Tab-separated table of C-alpha atoms in Angstrom:
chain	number	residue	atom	x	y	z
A	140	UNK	CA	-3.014	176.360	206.651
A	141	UNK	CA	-1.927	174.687	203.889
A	142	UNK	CA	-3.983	173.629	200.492
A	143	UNK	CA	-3.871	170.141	199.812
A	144	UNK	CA	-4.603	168.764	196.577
A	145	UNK	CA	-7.193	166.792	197.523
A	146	UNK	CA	-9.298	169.361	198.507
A	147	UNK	CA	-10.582	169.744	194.885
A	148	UNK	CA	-11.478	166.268	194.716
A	149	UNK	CA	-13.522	166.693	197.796
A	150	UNK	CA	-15.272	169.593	197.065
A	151	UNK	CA	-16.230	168.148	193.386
A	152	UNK	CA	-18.045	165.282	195.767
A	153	UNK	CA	-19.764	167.224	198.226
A	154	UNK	CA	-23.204	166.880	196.381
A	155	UNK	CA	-23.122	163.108	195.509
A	156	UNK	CA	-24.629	160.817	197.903
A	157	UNK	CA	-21.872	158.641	198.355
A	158	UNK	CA	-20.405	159.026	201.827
A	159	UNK	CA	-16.264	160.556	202.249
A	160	UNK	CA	-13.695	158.944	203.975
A	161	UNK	CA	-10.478	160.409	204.175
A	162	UNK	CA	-7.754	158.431	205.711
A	163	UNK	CA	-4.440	158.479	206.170
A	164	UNK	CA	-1.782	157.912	209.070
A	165	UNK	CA	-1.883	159.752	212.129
A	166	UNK	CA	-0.918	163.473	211.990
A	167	UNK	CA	-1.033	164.531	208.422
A	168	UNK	CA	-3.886	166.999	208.924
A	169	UNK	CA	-7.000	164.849	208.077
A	170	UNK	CA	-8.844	166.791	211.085
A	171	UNK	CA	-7.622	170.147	210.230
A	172	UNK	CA	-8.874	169.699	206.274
A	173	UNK	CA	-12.215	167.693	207.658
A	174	UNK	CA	-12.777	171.240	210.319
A	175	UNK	CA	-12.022	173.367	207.380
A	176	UNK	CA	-14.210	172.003	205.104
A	177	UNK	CA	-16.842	172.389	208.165
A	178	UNK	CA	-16.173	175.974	208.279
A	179	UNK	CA	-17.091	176.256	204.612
A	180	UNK	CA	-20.151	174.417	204.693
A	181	UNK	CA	-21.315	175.748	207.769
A	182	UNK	CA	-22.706	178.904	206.466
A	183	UNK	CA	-24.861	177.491	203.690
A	184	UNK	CA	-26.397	174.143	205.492
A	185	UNK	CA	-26.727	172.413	208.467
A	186	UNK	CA	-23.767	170.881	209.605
A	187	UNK	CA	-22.750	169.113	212.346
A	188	UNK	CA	-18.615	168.058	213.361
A	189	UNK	CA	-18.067	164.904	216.076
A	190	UNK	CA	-15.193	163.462	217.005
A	191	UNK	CA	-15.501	159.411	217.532
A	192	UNK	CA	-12.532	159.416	219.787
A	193	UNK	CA	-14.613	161.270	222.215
A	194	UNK	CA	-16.719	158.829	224.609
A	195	UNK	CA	-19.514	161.943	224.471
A	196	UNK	CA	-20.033	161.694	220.676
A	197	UNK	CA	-19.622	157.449	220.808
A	198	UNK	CA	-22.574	157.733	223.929
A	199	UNK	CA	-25.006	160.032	221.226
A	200	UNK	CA	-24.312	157.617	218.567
A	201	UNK	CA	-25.184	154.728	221.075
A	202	UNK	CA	-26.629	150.905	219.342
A	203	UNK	CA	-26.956	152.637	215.966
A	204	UNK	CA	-30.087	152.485	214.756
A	205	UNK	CA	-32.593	153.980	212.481
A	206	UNK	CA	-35.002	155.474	215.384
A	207	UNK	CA	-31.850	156.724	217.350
A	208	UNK	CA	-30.413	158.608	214.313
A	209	UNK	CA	-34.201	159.329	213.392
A	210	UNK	CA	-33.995	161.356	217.130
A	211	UNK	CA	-30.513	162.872	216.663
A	212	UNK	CA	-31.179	164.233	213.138
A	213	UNK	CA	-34.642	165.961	214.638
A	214	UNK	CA	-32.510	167.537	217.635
A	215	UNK	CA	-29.609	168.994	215.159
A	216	UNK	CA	-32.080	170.507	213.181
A	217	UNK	CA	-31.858	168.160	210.013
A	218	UNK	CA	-34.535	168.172	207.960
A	219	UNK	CA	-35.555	165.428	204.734
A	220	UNK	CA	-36.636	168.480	202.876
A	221	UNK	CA	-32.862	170.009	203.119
A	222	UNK	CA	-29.239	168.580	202.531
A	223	UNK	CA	-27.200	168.480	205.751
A	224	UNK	CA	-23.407	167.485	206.772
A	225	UNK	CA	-22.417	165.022	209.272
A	226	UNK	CA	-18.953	165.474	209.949
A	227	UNK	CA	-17.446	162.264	211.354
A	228	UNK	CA	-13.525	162.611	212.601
A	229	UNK	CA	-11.449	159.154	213.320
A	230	UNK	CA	-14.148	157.036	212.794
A	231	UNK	CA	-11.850	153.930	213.538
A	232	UNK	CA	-12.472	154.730	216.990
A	233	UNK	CA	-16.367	153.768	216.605
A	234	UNK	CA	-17.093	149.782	217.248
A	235	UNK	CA	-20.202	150.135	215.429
A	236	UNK	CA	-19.321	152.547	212.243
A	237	UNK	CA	-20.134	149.826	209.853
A	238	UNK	CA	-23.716	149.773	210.742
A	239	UNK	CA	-23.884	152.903	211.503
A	240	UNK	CA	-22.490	154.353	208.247
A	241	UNK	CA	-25.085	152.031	206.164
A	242	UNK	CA	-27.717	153.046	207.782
A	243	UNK	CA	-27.307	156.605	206.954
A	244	UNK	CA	-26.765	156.433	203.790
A	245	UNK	CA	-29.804	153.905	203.025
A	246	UNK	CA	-32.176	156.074	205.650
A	247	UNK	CA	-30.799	159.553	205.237
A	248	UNK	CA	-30.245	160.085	201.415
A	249	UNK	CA	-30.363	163.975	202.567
A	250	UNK	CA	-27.232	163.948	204.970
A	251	UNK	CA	-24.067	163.784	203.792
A	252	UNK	CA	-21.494	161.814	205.693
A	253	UNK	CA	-17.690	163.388	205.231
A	254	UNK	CA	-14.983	161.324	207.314
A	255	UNK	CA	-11.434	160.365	208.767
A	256	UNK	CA	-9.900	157.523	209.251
A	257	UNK	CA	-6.345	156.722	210.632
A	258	UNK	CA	-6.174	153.363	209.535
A	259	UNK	CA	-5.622	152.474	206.215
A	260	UNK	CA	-8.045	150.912	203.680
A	261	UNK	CA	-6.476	147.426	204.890
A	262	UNK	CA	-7.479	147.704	208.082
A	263	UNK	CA	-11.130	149.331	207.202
A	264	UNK	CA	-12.510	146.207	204.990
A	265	UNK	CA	-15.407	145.678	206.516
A	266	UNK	CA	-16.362	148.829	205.152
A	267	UNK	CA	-15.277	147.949	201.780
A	268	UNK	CA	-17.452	145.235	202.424
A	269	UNK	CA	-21.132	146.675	203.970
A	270	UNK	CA	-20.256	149.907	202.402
A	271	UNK	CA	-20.398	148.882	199.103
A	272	UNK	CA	-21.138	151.416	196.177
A	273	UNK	CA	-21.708	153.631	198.961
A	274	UNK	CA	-18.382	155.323	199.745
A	275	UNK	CA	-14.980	156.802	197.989
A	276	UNK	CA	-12.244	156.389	200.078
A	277	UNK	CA	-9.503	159.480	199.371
A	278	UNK	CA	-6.165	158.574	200.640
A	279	UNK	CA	-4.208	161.966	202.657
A	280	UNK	CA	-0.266	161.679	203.226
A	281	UNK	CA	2.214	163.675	204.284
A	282	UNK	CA	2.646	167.083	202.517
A	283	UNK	CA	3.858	167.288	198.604
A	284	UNK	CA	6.844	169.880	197.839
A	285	UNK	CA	4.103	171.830	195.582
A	286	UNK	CA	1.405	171.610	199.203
A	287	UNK	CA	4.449	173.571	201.350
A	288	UNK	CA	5.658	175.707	198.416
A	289	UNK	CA	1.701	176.639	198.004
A	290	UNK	CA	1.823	176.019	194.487
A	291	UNK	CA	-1.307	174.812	192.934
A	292	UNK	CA	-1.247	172.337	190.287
A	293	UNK	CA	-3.531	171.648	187.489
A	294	UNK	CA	-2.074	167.711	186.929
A	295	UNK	CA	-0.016	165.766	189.409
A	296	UNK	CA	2.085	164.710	186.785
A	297	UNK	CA	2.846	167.778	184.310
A	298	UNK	CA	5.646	169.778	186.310
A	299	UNK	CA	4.625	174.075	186.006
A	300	UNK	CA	7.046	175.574	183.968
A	301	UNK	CA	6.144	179.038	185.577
A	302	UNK	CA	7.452	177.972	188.927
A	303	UNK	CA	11.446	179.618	188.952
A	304	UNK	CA	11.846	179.054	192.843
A	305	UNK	CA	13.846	176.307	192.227
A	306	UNK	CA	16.946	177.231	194.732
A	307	UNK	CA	13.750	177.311	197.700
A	308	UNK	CA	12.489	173.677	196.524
A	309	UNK	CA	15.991	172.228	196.336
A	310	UNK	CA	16.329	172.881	199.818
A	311	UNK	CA	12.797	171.928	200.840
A	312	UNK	CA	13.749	168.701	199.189
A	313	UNK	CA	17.015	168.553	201.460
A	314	UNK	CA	14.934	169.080	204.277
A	315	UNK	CA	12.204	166.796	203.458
A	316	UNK	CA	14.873	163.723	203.271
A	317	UNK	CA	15.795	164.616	206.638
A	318	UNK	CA	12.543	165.613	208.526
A	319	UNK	CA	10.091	164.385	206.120
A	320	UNK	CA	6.816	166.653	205.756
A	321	UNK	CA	4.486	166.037	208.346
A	322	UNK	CA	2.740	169.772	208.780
A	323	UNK	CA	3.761	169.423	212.817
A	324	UNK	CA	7.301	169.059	211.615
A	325	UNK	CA	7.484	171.809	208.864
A	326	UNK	CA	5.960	174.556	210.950
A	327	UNK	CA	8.812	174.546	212.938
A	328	UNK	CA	12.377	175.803	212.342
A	329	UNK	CA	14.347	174.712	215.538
A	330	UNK	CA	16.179	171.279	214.654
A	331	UNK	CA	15.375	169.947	218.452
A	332	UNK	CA	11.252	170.681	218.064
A	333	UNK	CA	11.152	168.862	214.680
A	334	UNK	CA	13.445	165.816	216.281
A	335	UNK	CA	11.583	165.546	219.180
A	336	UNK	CA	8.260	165.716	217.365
A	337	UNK	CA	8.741	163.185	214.813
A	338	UNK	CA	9.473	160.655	217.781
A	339	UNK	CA	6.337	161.784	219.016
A	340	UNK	CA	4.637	161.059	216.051
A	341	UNK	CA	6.401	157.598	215.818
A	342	UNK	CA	5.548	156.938	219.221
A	343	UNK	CA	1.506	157.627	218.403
A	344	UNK	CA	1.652	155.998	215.290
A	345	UNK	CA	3.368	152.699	216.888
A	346	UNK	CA	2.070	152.745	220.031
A	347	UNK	CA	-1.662	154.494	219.793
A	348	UNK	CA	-2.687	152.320	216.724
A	349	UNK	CA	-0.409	149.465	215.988
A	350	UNK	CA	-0.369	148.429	219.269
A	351	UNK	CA	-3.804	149.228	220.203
A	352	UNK	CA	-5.565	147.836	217.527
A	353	UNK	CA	-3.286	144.820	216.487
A	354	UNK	CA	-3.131	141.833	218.627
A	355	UNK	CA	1.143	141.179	218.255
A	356	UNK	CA	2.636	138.754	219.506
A	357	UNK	CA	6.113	140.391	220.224
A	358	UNK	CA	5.532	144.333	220.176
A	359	UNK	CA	9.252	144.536	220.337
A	360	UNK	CA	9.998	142.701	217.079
A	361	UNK	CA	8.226	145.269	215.404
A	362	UNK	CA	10.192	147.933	216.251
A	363	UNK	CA	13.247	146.179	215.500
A	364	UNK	CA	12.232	145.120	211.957
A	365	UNK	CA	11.688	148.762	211.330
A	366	UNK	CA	15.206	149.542	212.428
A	367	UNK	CA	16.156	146.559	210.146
A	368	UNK	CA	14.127	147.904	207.142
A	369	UNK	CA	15.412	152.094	207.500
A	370	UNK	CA	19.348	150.544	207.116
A	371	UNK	CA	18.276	148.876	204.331
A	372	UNK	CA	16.123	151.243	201.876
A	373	UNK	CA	17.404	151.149	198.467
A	374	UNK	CA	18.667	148.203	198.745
A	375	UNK	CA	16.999	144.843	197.895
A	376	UNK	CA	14.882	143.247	200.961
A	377	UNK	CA	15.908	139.425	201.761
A	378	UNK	CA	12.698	138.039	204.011
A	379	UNK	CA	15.161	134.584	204.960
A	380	UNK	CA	17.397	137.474	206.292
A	381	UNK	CA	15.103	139.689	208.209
A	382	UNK	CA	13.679	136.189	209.837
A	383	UNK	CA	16.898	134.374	210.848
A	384	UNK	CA	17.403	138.316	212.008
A	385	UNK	CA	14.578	138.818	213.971
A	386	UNK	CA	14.353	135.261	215.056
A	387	UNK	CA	10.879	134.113	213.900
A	388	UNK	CA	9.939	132.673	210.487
A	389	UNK	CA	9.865	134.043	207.277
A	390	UNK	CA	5.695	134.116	206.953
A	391	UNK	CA	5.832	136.564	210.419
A	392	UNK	CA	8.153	138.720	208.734
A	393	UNK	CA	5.557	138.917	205.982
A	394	UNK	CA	2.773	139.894	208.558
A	395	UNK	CA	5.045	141.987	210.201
A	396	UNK	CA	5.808	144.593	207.406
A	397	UNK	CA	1.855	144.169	205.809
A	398	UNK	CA	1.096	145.563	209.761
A	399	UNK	CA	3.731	148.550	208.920
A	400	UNK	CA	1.934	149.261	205.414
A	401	UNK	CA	-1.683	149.121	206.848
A	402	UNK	CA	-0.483	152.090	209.139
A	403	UNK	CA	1.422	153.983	206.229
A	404	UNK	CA	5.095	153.770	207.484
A	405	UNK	CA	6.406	151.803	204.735
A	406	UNK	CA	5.321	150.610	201.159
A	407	UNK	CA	7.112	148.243	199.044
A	408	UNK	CA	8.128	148.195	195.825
A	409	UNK	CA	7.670	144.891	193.662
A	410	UNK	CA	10.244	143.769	190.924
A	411	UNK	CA	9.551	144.399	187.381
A	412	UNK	CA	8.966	140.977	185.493
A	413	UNK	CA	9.705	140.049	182.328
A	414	UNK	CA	9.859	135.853	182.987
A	415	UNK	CA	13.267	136.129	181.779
A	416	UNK	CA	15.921	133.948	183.635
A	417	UNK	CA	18.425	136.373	183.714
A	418	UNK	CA	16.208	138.989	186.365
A	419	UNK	CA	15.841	138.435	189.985
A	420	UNK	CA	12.039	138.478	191.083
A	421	UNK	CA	12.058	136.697	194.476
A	422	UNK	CA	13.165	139.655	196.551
A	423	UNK	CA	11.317	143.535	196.754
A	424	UNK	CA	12.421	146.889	197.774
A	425	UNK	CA	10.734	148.651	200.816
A	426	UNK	CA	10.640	152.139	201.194
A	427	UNK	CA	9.116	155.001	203.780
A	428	UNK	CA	6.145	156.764	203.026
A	429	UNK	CA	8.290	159.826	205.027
A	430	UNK	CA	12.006	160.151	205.980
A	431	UNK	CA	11.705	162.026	208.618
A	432	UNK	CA	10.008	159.078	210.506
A	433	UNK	CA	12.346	156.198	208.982
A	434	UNK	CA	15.203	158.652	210.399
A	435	UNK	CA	13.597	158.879	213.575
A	436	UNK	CA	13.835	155.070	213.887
A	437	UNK	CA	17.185	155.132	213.619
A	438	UNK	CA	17.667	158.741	215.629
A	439	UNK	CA	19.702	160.053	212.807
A	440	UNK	CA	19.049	163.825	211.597
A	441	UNK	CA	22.630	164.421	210.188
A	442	UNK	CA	22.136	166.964	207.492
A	443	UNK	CA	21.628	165.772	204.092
A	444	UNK	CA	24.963	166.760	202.724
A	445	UNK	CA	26.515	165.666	205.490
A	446	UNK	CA	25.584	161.856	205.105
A	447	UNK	CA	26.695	158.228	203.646
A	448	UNK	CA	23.215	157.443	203.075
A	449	UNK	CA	21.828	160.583	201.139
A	450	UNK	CA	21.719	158.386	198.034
A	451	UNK	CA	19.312	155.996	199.426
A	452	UNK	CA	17.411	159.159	200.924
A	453	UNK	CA	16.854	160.469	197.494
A	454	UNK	CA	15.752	156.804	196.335
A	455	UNK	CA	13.449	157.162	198.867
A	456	UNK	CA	12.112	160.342	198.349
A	457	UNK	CA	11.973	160.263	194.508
A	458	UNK	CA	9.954	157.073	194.474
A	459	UNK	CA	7.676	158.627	197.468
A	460	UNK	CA	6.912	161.491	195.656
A	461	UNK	CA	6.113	160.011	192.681
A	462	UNK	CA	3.700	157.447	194.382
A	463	UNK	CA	2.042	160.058	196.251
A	464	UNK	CA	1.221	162.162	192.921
A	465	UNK	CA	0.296	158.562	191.533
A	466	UNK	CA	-2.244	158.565	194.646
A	467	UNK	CA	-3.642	161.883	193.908
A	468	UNK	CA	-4.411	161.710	190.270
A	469	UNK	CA	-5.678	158.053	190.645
A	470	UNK	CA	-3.801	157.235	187.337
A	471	UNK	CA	-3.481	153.786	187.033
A	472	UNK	CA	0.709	153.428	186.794
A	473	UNK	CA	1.817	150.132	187.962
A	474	UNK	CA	5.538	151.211	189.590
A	475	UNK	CA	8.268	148.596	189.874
A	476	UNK	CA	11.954	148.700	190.275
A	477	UNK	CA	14.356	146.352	187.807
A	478	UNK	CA	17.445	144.447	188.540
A	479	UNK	CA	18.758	141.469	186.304
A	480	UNK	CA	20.759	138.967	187.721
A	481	UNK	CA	23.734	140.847	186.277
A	482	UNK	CA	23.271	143.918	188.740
A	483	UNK	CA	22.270	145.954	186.210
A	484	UNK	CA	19.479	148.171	188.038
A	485	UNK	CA	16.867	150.781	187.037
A	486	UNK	CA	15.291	152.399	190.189
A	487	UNK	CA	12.084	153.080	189.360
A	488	UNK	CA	9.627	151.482	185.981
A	489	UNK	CA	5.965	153.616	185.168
A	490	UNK	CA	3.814	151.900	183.079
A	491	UNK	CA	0.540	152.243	181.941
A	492	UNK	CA	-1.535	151.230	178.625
A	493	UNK	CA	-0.169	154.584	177.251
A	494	UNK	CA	3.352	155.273	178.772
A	495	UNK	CA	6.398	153.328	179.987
A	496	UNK	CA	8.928	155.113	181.593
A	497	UNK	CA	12.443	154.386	183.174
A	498	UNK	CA	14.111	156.786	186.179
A	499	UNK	CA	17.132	156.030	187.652
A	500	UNK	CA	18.365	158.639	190.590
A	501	UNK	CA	21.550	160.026	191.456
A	502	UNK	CA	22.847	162.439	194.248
A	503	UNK	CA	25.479	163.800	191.924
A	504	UNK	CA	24.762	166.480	189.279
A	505	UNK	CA	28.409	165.776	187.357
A	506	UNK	CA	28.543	163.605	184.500
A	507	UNK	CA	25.804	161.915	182.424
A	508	UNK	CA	24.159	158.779	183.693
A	509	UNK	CA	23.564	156.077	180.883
A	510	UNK	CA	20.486	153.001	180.540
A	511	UNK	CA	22.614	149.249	180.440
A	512	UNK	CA	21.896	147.495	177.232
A	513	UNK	CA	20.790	145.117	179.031
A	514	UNK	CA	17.116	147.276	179.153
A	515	UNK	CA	17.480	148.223	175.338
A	516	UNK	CA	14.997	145.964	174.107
A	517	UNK	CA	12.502	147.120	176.381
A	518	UNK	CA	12.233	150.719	174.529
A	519	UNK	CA	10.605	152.893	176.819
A	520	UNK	CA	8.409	155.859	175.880
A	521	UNK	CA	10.872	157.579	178.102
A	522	UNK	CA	14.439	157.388	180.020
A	523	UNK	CA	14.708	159.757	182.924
A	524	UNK	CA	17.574	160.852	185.436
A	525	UNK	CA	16.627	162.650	188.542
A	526	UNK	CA	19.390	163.873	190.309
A	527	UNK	CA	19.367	166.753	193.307
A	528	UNK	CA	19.634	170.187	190.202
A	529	UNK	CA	16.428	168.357	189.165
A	530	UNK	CA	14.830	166.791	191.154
A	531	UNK	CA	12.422	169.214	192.133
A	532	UNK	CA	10.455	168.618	188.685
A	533	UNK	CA	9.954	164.865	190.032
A	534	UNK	CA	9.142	165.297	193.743
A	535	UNK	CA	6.791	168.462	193.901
């Protein structure tokens, strides 16, 4: 089982009132964390794990209200006088969990609520909006180099110079931009499992939710823009194009990939803007929150090495990692790529009130890759190249 850095964050929370919710897409081990933080609890106070999936646990939970949970607290053995867990798993699955959520926390103050979700904070706004003040939503994605490598980290963003396995986390990274890092997929070492899996996972994740929960119009369309979008990562995304493409108008296109982010399969990447004329701003870059499932789209596991595409694969992964880590630490960097109208391109801008940092990425290791003038005046706090002898320090 693996550590994942949120755990810490979790565990820090445990005694506030507010309730959990962890969510993430489908498979990334939100259940196994949510059961093992059961098993810790369990010992020390009175806990209780349902999964809202299960039309048993959504029959005990019933028309929530306060004389119902009043009845199923008394049964578990819950008591005012003593702090108690209520361990809630893919709570997306409950009609009610609005209600039901705010009336535990305003009625209960004693039990805790921890909880997954596999829908993403987009698609959970009405409990943004009755849960307000009342919640902290922590965000779980597929695993981090340092989660696999079982290296724990003190900050997200200071690489540990006592880590020397750095021929083992190359190849992890090789790996990764090839079969991603969902835990189903790392776990096993036969090519064929970890193929077929990840269009297992694709299937659940497009089919189970997407499909389930949003009412499309053309199901098929879907699948085709993500085709569309994993042949063009890296490269800047044209929304007239995809449209006249797909056949539908530009404004379904939009709705189209904000479906796809909702359900963590893709994230885009807006320009950085300057308001000078020379830099393009119209058009944005979108990228897959795991390569394993953007190759699975495409049914394309050649080895890294082996491919005409590994540079946009380490785009992708690079600017993954780092958004992940970004994630994690909650540090507010705004990331942006930067292309003037020149073609002069940086891949990936940090900023925040106290840094500003340019990265450009490159597969080879040979020669010395240089910053256009035409970014000079913007003097960065720092110019970065991540290429694959370094990358690790970026993507752990």
């Amino acid at each position: 089982m693996y550590i994942r850095i949120v755990e810490k964050r979790l565990l820090s929370l445990l005694e506030t009132p507010e309730i959990l919710v962890l969510y993430g897409p489908r498979r990334v081990g939100k259940t196994t964390l949510l059961r093992k933080l059961h098993a810790q609890i369990q010992p020390s106070h009175p806990t209780i794990f349902y999964t809202l999936d299960d039309p048993t646990a959504q029959a005990i939970f019933g028309e929530p209200a306060t004389a119902r949970l009043e009845r199923i607290f008394a049964e578990l053995g819950f008591v005012p006088e003593r702090r108690a867990f209520l361990f809630l798993d893919e709570i997306q699955s409950f009609p009610q969990i609005d209600l039901l959520l705010k009336l535990i926390f305003d009625h209960f103050p004693r039990v805790k609520v921890i909880a997954t979700s596999s829908s993403s904070l987009l698609l959970l706004q009405n409990l943004t909006d009755s849960l307000a003040g009342r919640k902290y939503f922590i965000e779980l994605l597929p695993l981090t180099l340092s989660e696999v490598m079982g290296i724990e980290i003190d900050d997200p963003f200071t690489f540990p110079e006592r880590i020397t396995q750095q021929d083992a986390l190359n190849e992890w990274l090789r790996s990764f931009a090839v079969y991603g890092s969902y835990p189903e997929i790392i776990t096993r070492p036969a090519v064929e499992e970890k193929q077929a899996k990840l269009r297992d996972i694709l299937d659940s994740a497009l089919y189970k939710d997407i499909f389930l929960f949003e009412r499309l119009k053309a199901p098929q369309v879907l699948i085709k823009l993500m085709t569309l979008l994993a042949h063009q990562v890296g490269n800047l995304v044209n929304l007239n194009e995809l449209a006249s493409q797909l056949g539908m108008g530009r404004n379904s296109v939009e709705q189209y990939i904000a479906t796809l982010e909702k359900y963590f399969l893709v994230f885009r990447l807006p320009p950085f803007e300057r308001n000078l004329r020379s830099e393009i701003n119209a058009k944005q870059k979108v990228y897959f929150w795991d390569l394993g499932i953007r190759n699975a789209v495409i049914n394309r596991f050649t080895p890294f090495d082996a491919r005409d595409d590994r540079g946009a694969l380490f785009e992708n992964l690079v600017v993954a990692a780092l958004l992940k880590r970004n994630l994690y630490a909650r540090r507010p960097f705004n990331t942006y790529f930067w292309r003037t109208h020149e073609g002069y391109e940086i891949d990936l801008v940090l900023e925040n009130v106290q840094r500003q940092e340019l990265w450009a990425m490159q597969t080879t290791t040979t020669g010395k890759a240089s910053f256009s003038r035409a970014f000079a005046s913007y003097q960065p706090t720092q110019s970065l190249v991540v290429n694959l002898e370094n990358g690790y320090r970026f993507c752990w």
